[in-house]
Amino acid sequence: MYIIVVGGGQVGYYLAKALLDEGHELLVLEKDAARTAFICSDLGSVCVRGDGCEMTTLAEAGAGRADMFIAVTGEDEDNLVSCQAAKHKFNVPRTVARINNPKNETIFKKMGIDVTISSTNIIMESIEEEMPTHPLTHLLDIQEQGLEIVEIKIPPHSPAIGKTVKELPLPAGNTLSLIIRSQQKPFVPDKDTILEAEDQIIAITTPESEEALGTTLRGS
Amino acid sequence: MKVVIMGCGRVGGKLAGLLDIEGHNVTILDIDEYSFRRLPPEFGGTALVGNGTDEDALKKAGIEKADAFIALTQGDNRNIMACQIAKHIFNVPRVLCRTYDPLRQELFGSLGLETFSPTTIFAQMLKERLLKAKPKGEKKAK
């Protein structure tokens, strides 16, 4: 595959290294001369000095025959513009953008960028998993359908303890998919399952209703 | 008309003043408060410190009720991104985008943004001025 990477910072550099190891044909576009020289001396002549938002630079880089275009600069606006240029001007089949401000995810999706990776969100989610007090841990986002899979632990004083699933005021569209209880095999709850303290619950929810789900299962 | 302008440089400050004098409701955004010195002293609109590519800053500027959004910062990409947010997330009816780079102006123009390239416009204007016959009655200075 021929892959163009825009931005030769830490992310771009290590990404280039990994993609080269996998045997891909690769070109990194980097604005800074010193950084370009460093990457070339380390990885061979795979880095060209240039602005990945300039059409002439992209044409020279052979964007027209690229299979994939990955923009990983530290500026969201640069990633958004270069990916759109790649997509609409050079018809690159797959565009991938790094997003620094999580709020920008919507506009990237609306403008047709195929894959967005929010580094801030990924770091936050990893930290959440390590926080015992956090009400709810994000395990997976299913972006196309607006769903997310989360893990919730029932604390000792939760109002949900002793109640059956059907008695719980679950937000619409939320499902409890799996219960992990100590000394037992994980099981799929039905409407008559009674919740216990310290149950670990894997649930399907939405970004809008996750807070209400947390309140139902953990109390406010 | 309610207009939100992003970038209080020479053009932004001037435009804000012109629209304000004509009685329009103008909000101008800039990341640097010092830029607002370019606004005329009698400016009656709102000057807000904020980043126009940030949805929350745009909301504070009243983008949800704006009739028009104009992006006039020094960065083409910033202008394009802010305009796409205004157009596609906040559905602002009229969105104008300054894009210095003629190629980017062309591309994003074809993608549906109303883009202007001062580079193209000014070069064209200078060329026409230079090559146009001098108006009658105008004489060479001695």
XYZ file of C-alpha atoms in Angstrom:
362
model
C 0.000 0.000 0.000
C 1.157 3.545 -0.636
C 0.527 5.675 2.451
C 1.082 9.408 2.925
C 1.544 10.669 6.474
C 1.209 14.406 7.144
C 3.121 15.596 10.183
C 6.478 14.248 11.318
C 6.175 14.907 15.040
C 6.339 12.125 17.636
C 3.146 10.490 16.377
C 4.049 10.779 12.694
C 7.566 9.512 13.224
C 6.641 6.389 15.189
C 3.716 5.710 12.881
C 6.037 5.915 9.865
C 8.468 3.553 11.532
C 5.733 0.996 12.257
C 4.250 1.220 8.754
C 7.670 0.796 7.134
C 8.270 -2.296 9.266
C 5.024 -3.705 7.912
C 6.431 -3.278 4.426
C 4.312 -0.379 3.166
C 5.482 2.269 0.745
C 5.448 5.500 2.673
C 6.008 9.217 2.507
C 6.000 11.657 5.419
C 5.308 15.358 4.756
C 6.792 17.659 7.387
C 7.021 21.459 7.427
C 10.101 21.742 9.602
C 13.522 21.347 7.906
C 15.370 20.008 10.951
C 12.652 17.469 11.691
C 12.644 16.357 8.031
C 16.413 15.850 8.136
C 16.141 13.851 11.359
C 13.487 11.493 9.975
C 15.434 10.974 6.736
C 18.640 10.198 8.606
C 16.815 7.730 10.824
C 14.388 6.019 8.452
C 15.912 6.635 5.013
C 14.574 9.049 2.416
C 10.906 8.705 3.308
C 10.340 12.273 4.460
C 9.896 15.370 2.279
C 9.789 18.900 3.557
C 6.459 20.444 2.640
C 3.029 21.601 3.748
C 0.526 18.771 3.548
C -2.279 21.289 2.970
C -0.744 22.637 -0.256
C -2.190 21.057 -3.386
C 1.125 21.326 -5.259
C 2.960 19.519 -2.445
C 0.310 16.814 -2.397
C 0.499 16.412 -6.180
C 4.297 16.085 -6.015
C 3.944 13.570 -3.198
C 1.853 11.403 -5.526
C -1.372 11.789 -3.577
C -3.212 10.716 -6.729
C -1.995 7.142 -6.325
C -2.060 6.950 -2.527
C -4.174 4.195 -0.978
C -4.322 5.876 2.394
C -3.785 9.364 3.757
C -3.088 9.926 7.453
C -2.926 13.438 8.968
C -1.378 13.498 12.434
C -0.207 17.076 12.985
C -0.906 18.785 16.295
C -3.378 21.196 14.665
C -6.913 19.980 14.041
C -7.604 22.535 11.300
C -4.544 21.369 9.340
C -5.583 17.724 9.654
C -9.138 18.542 8.566
C -8.096 20.568 5.509
C -5.376 18.200 4.295
C -7.672 15.171 4.595
C -10.402 16.920 2.605
C -7.870 17.894 -0.072
C -6.680 14.281 -0.250
C -10.208 12.982 -0.443
C -11.834 15.432 -2.837
C -8.928 16.627 -4.958
C -6.897 13.429 -5.184
C -9.602 10.815 -4.520
C -7.608 8.971 -1.866
C -9.880 6.059 -0.853
C -9.167 6.191 2.885
C -8.426 9.269 4.980
C -7.506 9.137 8.646
C -7.164 12.162 10.941
C -5.832 12.713 14.416
C -8.059 14.975 16.497
C -6.698 16.894 19.458
C -9.842 18.671 20.624
C -12.517 15.979 21.216
C -15.249 18.503 20.374
C -14.087 18.449 16.758
C -15.077 14.852 16.130
C -18.496 15.838 14.744
C -17.232 18.253 12.106
C -14.595 15.757 10.911
C -17.282 13.102 10.493
C -19.616 15.537 8.735
C -16.913 16.526 6.279
C -16.453 12.882 5.329
C -13.128 12.013 6.945
C -13.229 8.202 7.071
C -11.545 7.566 10.404
C -10.934 9.960 13.292
C -8.728 9.258 16.249
C -9.066 11.520 19.243
C -5.859 11.208 21.214
C -7.321 13.167 24.132
C -10.313 10.805 24.358
C -8.127 7.721 24.225
C -5.964 9.005 27.071
C -9.029 9.970 29.118
C -10.628 6.549 28.620
C -7.460 4.743 29.652
C -7.240 6.840 32.788
C -10.937 6.286 33.557
C -10.350 2.534 33.545
C -7.707 2.975 36.216
C -9.939 5.072 38.477
C -11.821 2.903 40.952
C -14.237 5.725 41.806
C -15.295 6.486 38.273
C -18.953 5.497 37.880
C -18.651 4.098 34.412
C -15.875 2.870 32.158
C -16.110 3.157 28.383
C -15.127 -0.098 26.755
C -16.121 0.492 23.149
C -17.846 3.127 21.018
C -19.945 2.021 18.073
C -19.871 5.357 16.274
C -22.142 4.600 13.318
C -25.076 3.680 15.561
C -24.331 6.139 18.355
C -23.996 3.323 20.897
C -21.402 2.618 23.515
C -20.514 -0.398 25.622
C -19.677 0.456 29.219
C -18.780 -1.271 32.458
C -20.417 -0.294 35.744
C -19.749 -1.669 39.222
C -22.610 -1.704 41.718
C -21.403 0.044 44.917
C -22.422 -1.198 48.418
C -25.167 1.407 48.940
C -26.685 1.409 45.462
C -30.479 1.700 45.212
C -30.350 -1.056 42.584
C -29.303 -3.769 45.062
C -32.036 -6.342 45.634
C -34.047 -5.183 42.651
C -34.789 -7.231 39.568
C -33.738 -5.942 36.165
C -37.349 -5.255 35.162
C -37.871 -3.115 38.301
C -34.971 -0.819 37.405
C -35.810 2.503 35.736
C -33.394 1.924 32.864
C -33.210 4.707 30.267
C -34.836 3.801 26.947
C -32.570 1.854 24.626
C -30.233 0.732 27.425
C -29.541 -2.962 27.924
C -27.683 -4.849 30.632
C -25.797 -7.469 28.623
C -23.613 -9.310 31.089
C -23.110 -9.599 34.836
C -19.769 -10.590 36.307
C -20.225 -11.693 39.932
C -17.442 -12.950 42.174
C -17.180 -16.741 42.567
C -19.500 -17.211 39.570
C -19.265 -17.543 35.829
C -20.303 -14.382 33.981
C -23.950 -14.651 32.922
C -26.473 -12.845 30.760
C -29.154 -11.334 33.024
C -32.869 -11.717 32.286
C -35.726 -9.548 33.560
C -35.909 -11.444 36.855
C -32.211 -11.348 37.709
C -31.685 -9.670 41.105
C -28.722 -7.313 41.306
C -26.193 -7.608 44.098
C -23.556 -5.292 45.525
C -20.177 -5.487 43.768
C -21.753 -6.855 40.557
C -19.803 -5.781 37.516
C -22.210 -4.999 34.719
C -21.474 -4.689 31.029
C -24.187 -2.529 29.473
C -25.108 -1.013 26.131
C -26.005 2.667 26.339
C -25.805 5.931 24.395
C -23.752 9.098 25.040
C -27.007 10.905 25.972
C -28.298 8.355 28.473
C -25.095 7.060 30.088
C -25.411 9.470 32.977
C -28.969 8.339 33.737
C -27.840 4.696 33.536
C -25.059 5.464 36.018
C -27.561 7.018 38.441
C -29.931 4.040 38.152
C -27.239 1.504 38.905
C -25.074 3.428 41.365
C -27.358 6.028 42.914
C -26.668 9.736 42.667
C -28.756 41.223 10.385
C -26.761 39.373 13.064
C -23.184 38.849 11.901
C -20.381 36.940 13.625
C -16.858 37.812 12.461
C -13.838 35.685 13.360
C -10.523 37.536 13.435
C -10.110 41.183 14.342
C -7.257 42.113 12.026
C -7.323 45.134 9.735
C -10.050 43.711 7.511
C -12.081 42.200 10.362
C -11.940 45.384 12.425
C -12.832 47.544 9.437
C -15.729 45.328 8.343
C -17.094 45.162 11.896
C -17.096 48.977 12.060
C -18.809 49.345 8.669
C -21.576 46.871 9.513
C -22.057 48.368 12.971
C -22.533 51.896 11.550
C -25.244 50.545 9.258
C -27.096 49.214 12.282
C -26.275 45.501 12.066
C -25.778 43.396 15.153
C -22.063 42.517 15.061
C -20.076 40.138 17.277
C -16.362 39.896 16.597
C -14.127 37.097 17.917
C -10.376 37.102 18.333
C -8.014 35.002 20.433
C -6.091 38.147 21.445
C -7.835 40.950 23.270
C -5.180 43.397 22.005
C -6.549 42.974 18.458
C -9.722 44.823 19.437
C -7.750 48.095 19.355
C -8.431 47.986 15.624
C -12.157 48.488 16.177
C -13.378 52.054 15.744
C -13.857 53.872 19.097
C -17.594 54.242 18.476
C -18.053 50.472 17.800
C -21.326 49.410 19.405
C -21.160 45.655 18.773
C -19.715 42.880 20.939
C -16.013 41.993 21.044
C -15.335 38.539 22.486
C -12.051 36.808 23.250
C -12.322 33.272 21.910
C -11.244 30.760 19.308
C -13.635 30.620 16.344
C -12.838 26.969 15.616
C -14.211 26.066 19.060
C -17.929 25.283 19.085
C -18.425 26.640 22.589
C -16.776 29.949 21.721
C -19.010 30.202 18.656
C -22.093 29.529 20.771
C -21.054 32.289 23.154
C -20.780 34.586 20.159
C -24.393 33.760 19.316
C -23.693 31.646 16.238
C -26.971 29.759 16.693
C -28.935 32.896 15.871
C -26.502 34.421 13.375
C -27.556 35.278 9.821
C -23.969 35.377 8.617
C -20.500 34.179 9.624
C -17.275 35.561 8.163
C -13.820 34.062 8.810
C -10.933 36.523 8.501
C -8.002 35.137 10.494
C -4.522 34.823 9.009
C -4.793 31.036 8.758
C -6.553 29.544 5.731
C -7.144 26.222 7.440
C -8.545 27.854 10.545
C -10.900 29.911 8.396
C -12.053 26.882 6.425
C -12.641 24.788 9.540
C -14.548 27.549 11.344
C -16.716 28.123 8.260
C -17.481 24.431 7.903
C -18.510 24.326 11.581
C -20.717 27.405 11.106
C -22.294 26.003 7.965
C -22.639 22.305 8.752
C -23.106 22.251 12.532
C -24.859 25.547 13.225
C -26.581 25.908 9.834
C -25.701 29.602 9.483
C -27.451 30.751 6.269
C -24.555 32.785 4.875
C -20.911 31.854 5.445
C -17.967 33.687 3.879
C -14.396 32.451 4.052
C -11.147 34.246 3.332
C -8.585 31.858 1.840
C -5.244 33.344 0.821
C -4.162 30.238 -1.084
C -5.896 30.309 -4.509
C -5.798 26.513 -4.818
C -7.475 25.980 -1.477
C -9.968 28.699 -2.375
C -10.837 26.799 -5.540
C -11.122 23.397 -3.847
C -13.281 24.516 -0.936
C -15.294 26.739 -3.268
C -16.120 23.635 -5.295
C -17.054 21.856 -2.049
C -19.723 24.459 -1.385
C -18.050 27.137 0.740
C -18.243 30.747 -0.365
C -14.493 31.427 -0.460
C -12.521 34.516 -1.456
C -8.826 34.658 -2.253
C -7.405 38.164 -1.661
C -4.304 36.932 -3.490
C -6.205 36.312 -6.724
C -8.468 39.344 -6.393
C -5.658 41.785 -5.621
C -3.255 40.452 -8.270
C -6.038 40.675 -10.863
C -6.899 44.199 -9.772
C -3.286 45.365 -9.937
C -2.847 43.849 -13.369
C -5.958 45.590 -14.687
C -4.869 48.900 -13.182
C -1.433 48.579 -14.663
C -2.519 47.633 -18.162
C -5.581 49.875 -18.401
C -5.234 53.023 -20.575
C -5.008 56.142 -18.421
C -8.311 58.019 -18.111
C -8.634 61.072 -20.357
C -7.533 64.380 -18.891
C -4.940 62.769 -16.644
C -1.495 64.038 -17.448
C 1.907 62.835 -16.544
C 3.391 64.594 -13.576
C 6.226 66.814 -14.587
